[in-house]
Coordinates of C-alpha atoms in Angstrom, one line a residue:
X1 CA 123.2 142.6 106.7
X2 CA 124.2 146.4 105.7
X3 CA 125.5 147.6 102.8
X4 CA 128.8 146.6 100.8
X5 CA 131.1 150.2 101.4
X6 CA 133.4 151.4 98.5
X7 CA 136.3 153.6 98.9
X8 CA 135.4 156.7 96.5
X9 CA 139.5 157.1 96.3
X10 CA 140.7 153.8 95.2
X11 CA 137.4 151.3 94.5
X12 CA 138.1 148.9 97.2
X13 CA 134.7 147.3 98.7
X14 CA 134.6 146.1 102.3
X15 CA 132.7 143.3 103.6
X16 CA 128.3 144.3 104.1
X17 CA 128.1 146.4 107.5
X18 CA 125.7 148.7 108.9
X19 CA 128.1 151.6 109.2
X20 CA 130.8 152.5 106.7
X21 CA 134.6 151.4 107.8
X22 CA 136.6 153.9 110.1
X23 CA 139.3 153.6 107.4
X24 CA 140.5 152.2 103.9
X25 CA 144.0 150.6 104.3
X26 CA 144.6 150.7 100.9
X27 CA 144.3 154.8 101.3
X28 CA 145.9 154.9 104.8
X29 CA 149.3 152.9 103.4
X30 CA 151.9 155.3 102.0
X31 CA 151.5 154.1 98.6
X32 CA 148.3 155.8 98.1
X33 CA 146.1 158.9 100.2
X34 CA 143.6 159.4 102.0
X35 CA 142.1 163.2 100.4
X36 CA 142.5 166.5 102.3
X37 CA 138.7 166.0 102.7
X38 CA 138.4 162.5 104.2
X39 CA 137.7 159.2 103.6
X40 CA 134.2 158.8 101.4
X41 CA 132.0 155.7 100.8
X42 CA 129.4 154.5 97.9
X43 CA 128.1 151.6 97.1
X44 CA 127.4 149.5 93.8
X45 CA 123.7 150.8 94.2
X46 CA 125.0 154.4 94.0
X47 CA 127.5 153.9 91.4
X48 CA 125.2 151.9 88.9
X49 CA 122.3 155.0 89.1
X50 CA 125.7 157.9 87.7
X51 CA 128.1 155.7 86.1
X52 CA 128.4 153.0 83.0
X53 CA 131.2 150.7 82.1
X54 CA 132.8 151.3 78.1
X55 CA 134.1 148.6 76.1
X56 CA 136.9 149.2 73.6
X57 CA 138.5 146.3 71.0
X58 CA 142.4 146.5 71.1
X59 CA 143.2 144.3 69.1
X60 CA 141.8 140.9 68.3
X61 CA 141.4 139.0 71.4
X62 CA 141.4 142.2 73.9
X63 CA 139.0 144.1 75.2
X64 CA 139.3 147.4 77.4
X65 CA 136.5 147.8 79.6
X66 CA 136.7 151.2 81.8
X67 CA 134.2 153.4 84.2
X68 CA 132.9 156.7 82.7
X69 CA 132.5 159.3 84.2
X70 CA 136.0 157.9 85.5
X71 CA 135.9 156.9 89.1
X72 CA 138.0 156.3 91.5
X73 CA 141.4 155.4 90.3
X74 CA 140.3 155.3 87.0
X75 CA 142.1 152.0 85.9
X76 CA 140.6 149.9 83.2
X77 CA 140.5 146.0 83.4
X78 CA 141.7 144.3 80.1
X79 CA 139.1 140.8 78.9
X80 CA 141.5 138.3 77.3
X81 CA 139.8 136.3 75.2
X82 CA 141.3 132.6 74.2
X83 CA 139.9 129.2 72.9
X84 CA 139.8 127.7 76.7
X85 CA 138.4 130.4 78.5
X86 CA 138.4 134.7 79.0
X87 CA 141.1 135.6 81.3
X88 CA 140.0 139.0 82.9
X89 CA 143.1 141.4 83.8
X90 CA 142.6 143.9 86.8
X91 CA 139.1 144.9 88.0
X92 CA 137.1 148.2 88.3
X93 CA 134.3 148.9 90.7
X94 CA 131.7 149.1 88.6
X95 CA 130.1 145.7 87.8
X96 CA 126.2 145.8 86.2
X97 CA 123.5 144.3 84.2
X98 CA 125.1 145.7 80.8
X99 CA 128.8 144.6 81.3
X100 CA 127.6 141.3 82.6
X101 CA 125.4 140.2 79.8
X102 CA 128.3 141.7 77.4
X103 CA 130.9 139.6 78.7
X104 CA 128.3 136.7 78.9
X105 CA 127.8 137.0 75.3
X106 CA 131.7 137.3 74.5
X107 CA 131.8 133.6 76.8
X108 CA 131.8 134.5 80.6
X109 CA 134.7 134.5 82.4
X110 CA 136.9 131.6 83.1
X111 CA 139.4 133.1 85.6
X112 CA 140.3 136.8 87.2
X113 CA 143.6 137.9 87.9
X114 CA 145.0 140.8 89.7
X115 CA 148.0 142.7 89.5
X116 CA 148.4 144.1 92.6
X117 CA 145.5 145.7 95.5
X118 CA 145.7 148.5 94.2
X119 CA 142.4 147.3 91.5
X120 CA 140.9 144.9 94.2
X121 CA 137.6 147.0 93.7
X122 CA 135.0 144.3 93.9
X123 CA 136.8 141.5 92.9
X124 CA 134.3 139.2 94.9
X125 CA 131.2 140.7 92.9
X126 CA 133.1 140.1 89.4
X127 CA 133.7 136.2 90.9
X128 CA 130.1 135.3 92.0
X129 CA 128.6 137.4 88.8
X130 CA 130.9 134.8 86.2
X131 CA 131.8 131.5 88.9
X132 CA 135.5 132.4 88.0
X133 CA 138.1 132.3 90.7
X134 CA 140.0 135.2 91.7
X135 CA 143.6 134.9 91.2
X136 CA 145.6 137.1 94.1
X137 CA 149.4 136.3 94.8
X138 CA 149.9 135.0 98.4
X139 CA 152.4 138.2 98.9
X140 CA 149.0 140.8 99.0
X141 CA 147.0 138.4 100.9
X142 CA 146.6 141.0 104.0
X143 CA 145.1 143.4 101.7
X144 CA 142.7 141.4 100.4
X145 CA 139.4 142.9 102.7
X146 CA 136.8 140.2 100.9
X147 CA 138.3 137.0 100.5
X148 CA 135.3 135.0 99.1
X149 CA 136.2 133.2 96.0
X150 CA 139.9 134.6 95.7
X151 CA 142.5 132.1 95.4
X152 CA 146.1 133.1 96.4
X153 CA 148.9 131.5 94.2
X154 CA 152.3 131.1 95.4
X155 CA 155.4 131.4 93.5
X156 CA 157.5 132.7 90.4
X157 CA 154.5 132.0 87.6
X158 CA 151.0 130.3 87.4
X159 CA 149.5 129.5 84.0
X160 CA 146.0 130.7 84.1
X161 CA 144.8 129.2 80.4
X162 CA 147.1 127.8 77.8
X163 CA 148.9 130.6 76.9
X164 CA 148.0 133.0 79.4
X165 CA 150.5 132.6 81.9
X166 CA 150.8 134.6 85.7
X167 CA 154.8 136.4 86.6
X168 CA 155.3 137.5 89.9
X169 CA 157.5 140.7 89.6
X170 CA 156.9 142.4 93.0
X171 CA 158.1 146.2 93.1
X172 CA 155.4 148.0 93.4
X173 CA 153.7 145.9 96.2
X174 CA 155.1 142.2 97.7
X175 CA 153.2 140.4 95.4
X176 CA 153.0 142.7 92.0
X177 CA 152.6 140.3 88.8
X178 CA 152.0 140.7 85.3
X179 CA 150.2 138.6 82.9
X180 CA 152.1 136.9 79.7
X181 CA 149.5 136.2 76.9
X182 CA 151.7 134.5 74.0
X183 CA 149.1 134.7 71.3
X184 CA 148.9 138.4 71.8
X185 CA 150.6 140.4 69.0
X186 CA 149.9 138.2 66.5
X187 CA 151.7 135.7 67.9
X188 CA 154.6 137.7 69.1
X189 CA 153.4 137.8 72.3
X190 CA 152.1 140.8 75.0
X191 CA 152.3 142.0 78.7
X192 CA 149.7 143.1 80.6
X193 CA 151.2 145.0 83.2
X194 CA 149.0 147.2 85.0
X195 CA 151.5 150.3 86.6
X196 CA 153.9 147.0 87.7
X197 CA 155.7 148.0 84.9
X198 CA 154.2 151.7 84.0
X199 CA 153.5 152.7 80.3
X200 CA 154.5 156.3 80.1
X201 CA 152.6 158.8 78.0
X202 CA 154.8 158.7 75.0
X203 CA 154.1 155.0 75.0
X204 CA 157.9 154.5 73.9
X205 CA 159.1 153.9 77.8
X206 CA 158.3 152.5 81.0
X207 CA 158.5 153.1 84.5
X208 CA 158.7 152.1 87.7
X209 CA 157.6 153.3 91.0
X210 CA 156.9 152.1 94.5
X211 CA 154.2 155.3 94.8
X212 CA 152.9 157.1 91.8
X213 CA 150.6 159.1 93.4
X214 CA 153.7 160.2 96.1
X215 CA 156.4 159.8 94.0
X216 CA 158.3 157.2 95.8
X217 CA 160.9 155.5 93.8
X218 CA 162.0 152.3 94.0
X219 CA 165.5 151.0 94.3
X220 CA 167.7 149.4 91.6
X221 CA 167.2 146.0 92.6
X222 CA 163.8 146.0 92.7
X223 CA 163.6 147.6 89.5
X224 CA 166.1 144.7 88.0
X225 CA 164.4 142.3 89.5
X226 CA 161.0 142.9 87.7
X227 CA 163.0 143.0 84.2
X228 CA 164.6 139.7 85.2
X229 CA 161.1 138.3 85.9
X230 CA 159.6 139.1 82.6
X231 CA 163.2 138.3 80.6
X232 CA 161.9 134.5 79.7
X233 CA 158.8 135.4 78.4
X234 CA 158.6 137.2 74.5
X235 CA 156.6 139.8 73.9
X236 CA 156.5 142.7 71.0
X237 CA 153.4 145.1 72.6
X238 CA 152.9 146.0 76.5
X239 CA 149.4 147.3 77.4
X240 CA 149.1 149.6 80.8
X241 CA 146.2 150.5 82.9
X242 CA 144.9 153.4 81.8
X243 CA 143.2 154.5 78.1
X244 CA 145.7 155.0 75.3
X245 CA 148.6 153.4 77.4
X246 CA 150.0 151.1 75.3
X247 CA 153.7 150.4 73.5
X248 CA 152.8 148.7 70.3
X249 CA 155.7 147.6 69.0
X250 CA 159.4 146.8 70.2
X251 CA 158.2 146.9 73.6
X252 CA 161.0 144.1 75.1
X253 CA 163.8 146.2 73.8
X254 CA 161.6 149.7 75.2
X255 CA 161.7 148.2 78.3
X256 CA 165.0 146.9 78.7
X257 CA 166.1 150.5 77.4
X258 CA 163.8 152.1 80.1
X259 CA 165.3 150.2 82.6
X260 CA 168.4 151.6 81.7
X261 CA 167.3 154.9 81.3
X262 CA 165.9 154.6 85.5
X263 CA 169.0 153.3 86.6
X264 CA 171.2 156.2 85.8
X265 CA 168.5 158.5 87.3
X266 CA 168.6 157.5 90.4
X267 CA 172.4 156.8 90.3
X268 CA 173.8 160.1 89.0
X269 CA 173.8 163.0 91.2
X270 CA 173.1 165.5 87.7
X271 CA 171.9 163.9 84.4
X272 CA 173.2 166.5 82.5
X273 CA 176.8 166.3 83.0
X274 CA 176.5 163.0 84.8
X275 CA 178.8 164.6 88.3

């Protein structure tokens, strides 16, 4: 049958052939890169022998779960845990024995959702390991390169479990989303946002970008438009994708300010005297 390629740049496995893929179309698309040296390939054989998966408590109810030594984009998925079922957030690459029987013995999985293709990885490996669909919006369908398993929702918000509840915000790709989990925050609710909405390093703002790695902006509607989408829902703590991105308190009104803040950057020819 061959072997199942990954993309050593951004995670993404390819359907089992005897000869790696002439290209990654996650890489090749503007919002990412292909590296000055080419495209490179592994599989989950190789990355299982050099690389282990960490697990970090956030708070009660989340778990971080990350690839070290880091690899690829280096994103971390987020385990939600709730009385009807684990909602796992984003995906990494790296799938094994260890973080299998861990999340087995934390209750298995009941659903996977994605924020954008950006953390496709193996997303089909993750599904067949826990029976758990895959939950991809139907606007980043044609970057979905293994479709077994995935299920492609259509429209403004799905609820995944009670209480964990699917936005479509777009931006970033078509089909972008973040996922609302009320309980978070001791009840005052949290985002999981992925770089949809980007926790910046001060963890005090946000962002938002159509590239990160190219520094593309994005336009003030778009930007609008994925505040407006996340408006209904109430939440005091946004978690990002990466280690130690977080905002753990006020986050609504950081956000709201953020958006602010992004809209008179792009709009005003010099920030410091606003000409």
């Amino acid at each position: 049958m061959g072997a199942a390629y990954i993309c050593t740049t951004c995670g993404l496995q390819f359907p089992p052939s005897d000869n790696p893929p002439a290209r990654c179309p996650i890489c090749s698309d503007y919002r990412q890169f292909v590296p000055r040296g080419g495209q490179r390939w592994t599989t989950l054989e190789e990355l299982r022998r050099e690389h282990r998966n960490a697990f970090q408590q956030l708070e009660p109810g989340l778990i971080a779960i990350a690839t070290t030594p880091e690899f690829a984009i280096g994103e971390r998925a987020l385990l939600v845990r709730t009385p009807d079922g684990n909602v796992l957030w984003d995906c990494i690459a790296l799938i094994d024995d260890a973080t299998i029987e861990i999340i087995r013995g934390l209750g298995g999985l009941r659903a996977i959702a994605l924020s954008h293709p950006h953390y496709y990885t193996t997303i089909v490996e993750w599904g067949r390991a826990f029976g758990a669909p895959v939950l991809v919006h139907e606007g980043d369908r044609e970057w979905a390169v293994r479709r077994e398993g995935v299920t492609f929702w259509t429209g403004e918000s799905r609820d995944v479990v009670p209480g964990v509840r699917l936005v479509h915000c777009g931006g970033h790709f078509s089909g972008s989303a973040i996922l609302h989990w009320a309980p978070g925050a001791d009840g005052r609710g949290v985002l999981l946002t992925g770089d949809t909405i980007q926790v910046l390093p001060d963890n005090r703002q946000v962002s938002f970008m159509r590239s990160y790695p190219n520094m593309i902006p994005l336009s003030r509607a778009a930007v609008e438009s994925i505040v407006q989408a996340v408006r209904p829902f109430a939440y005091d703590r946004v978690y990002g994708a990466w280690w130690d991105r977080h905002i753990e308190s006020e986050a609504q009104a950081a956000v709201e300010r953020s958006l602010r803040r992004y809209i008179e950057a792009i709009e005003t020819l010099d920030p410091d005297t606003g000409d």
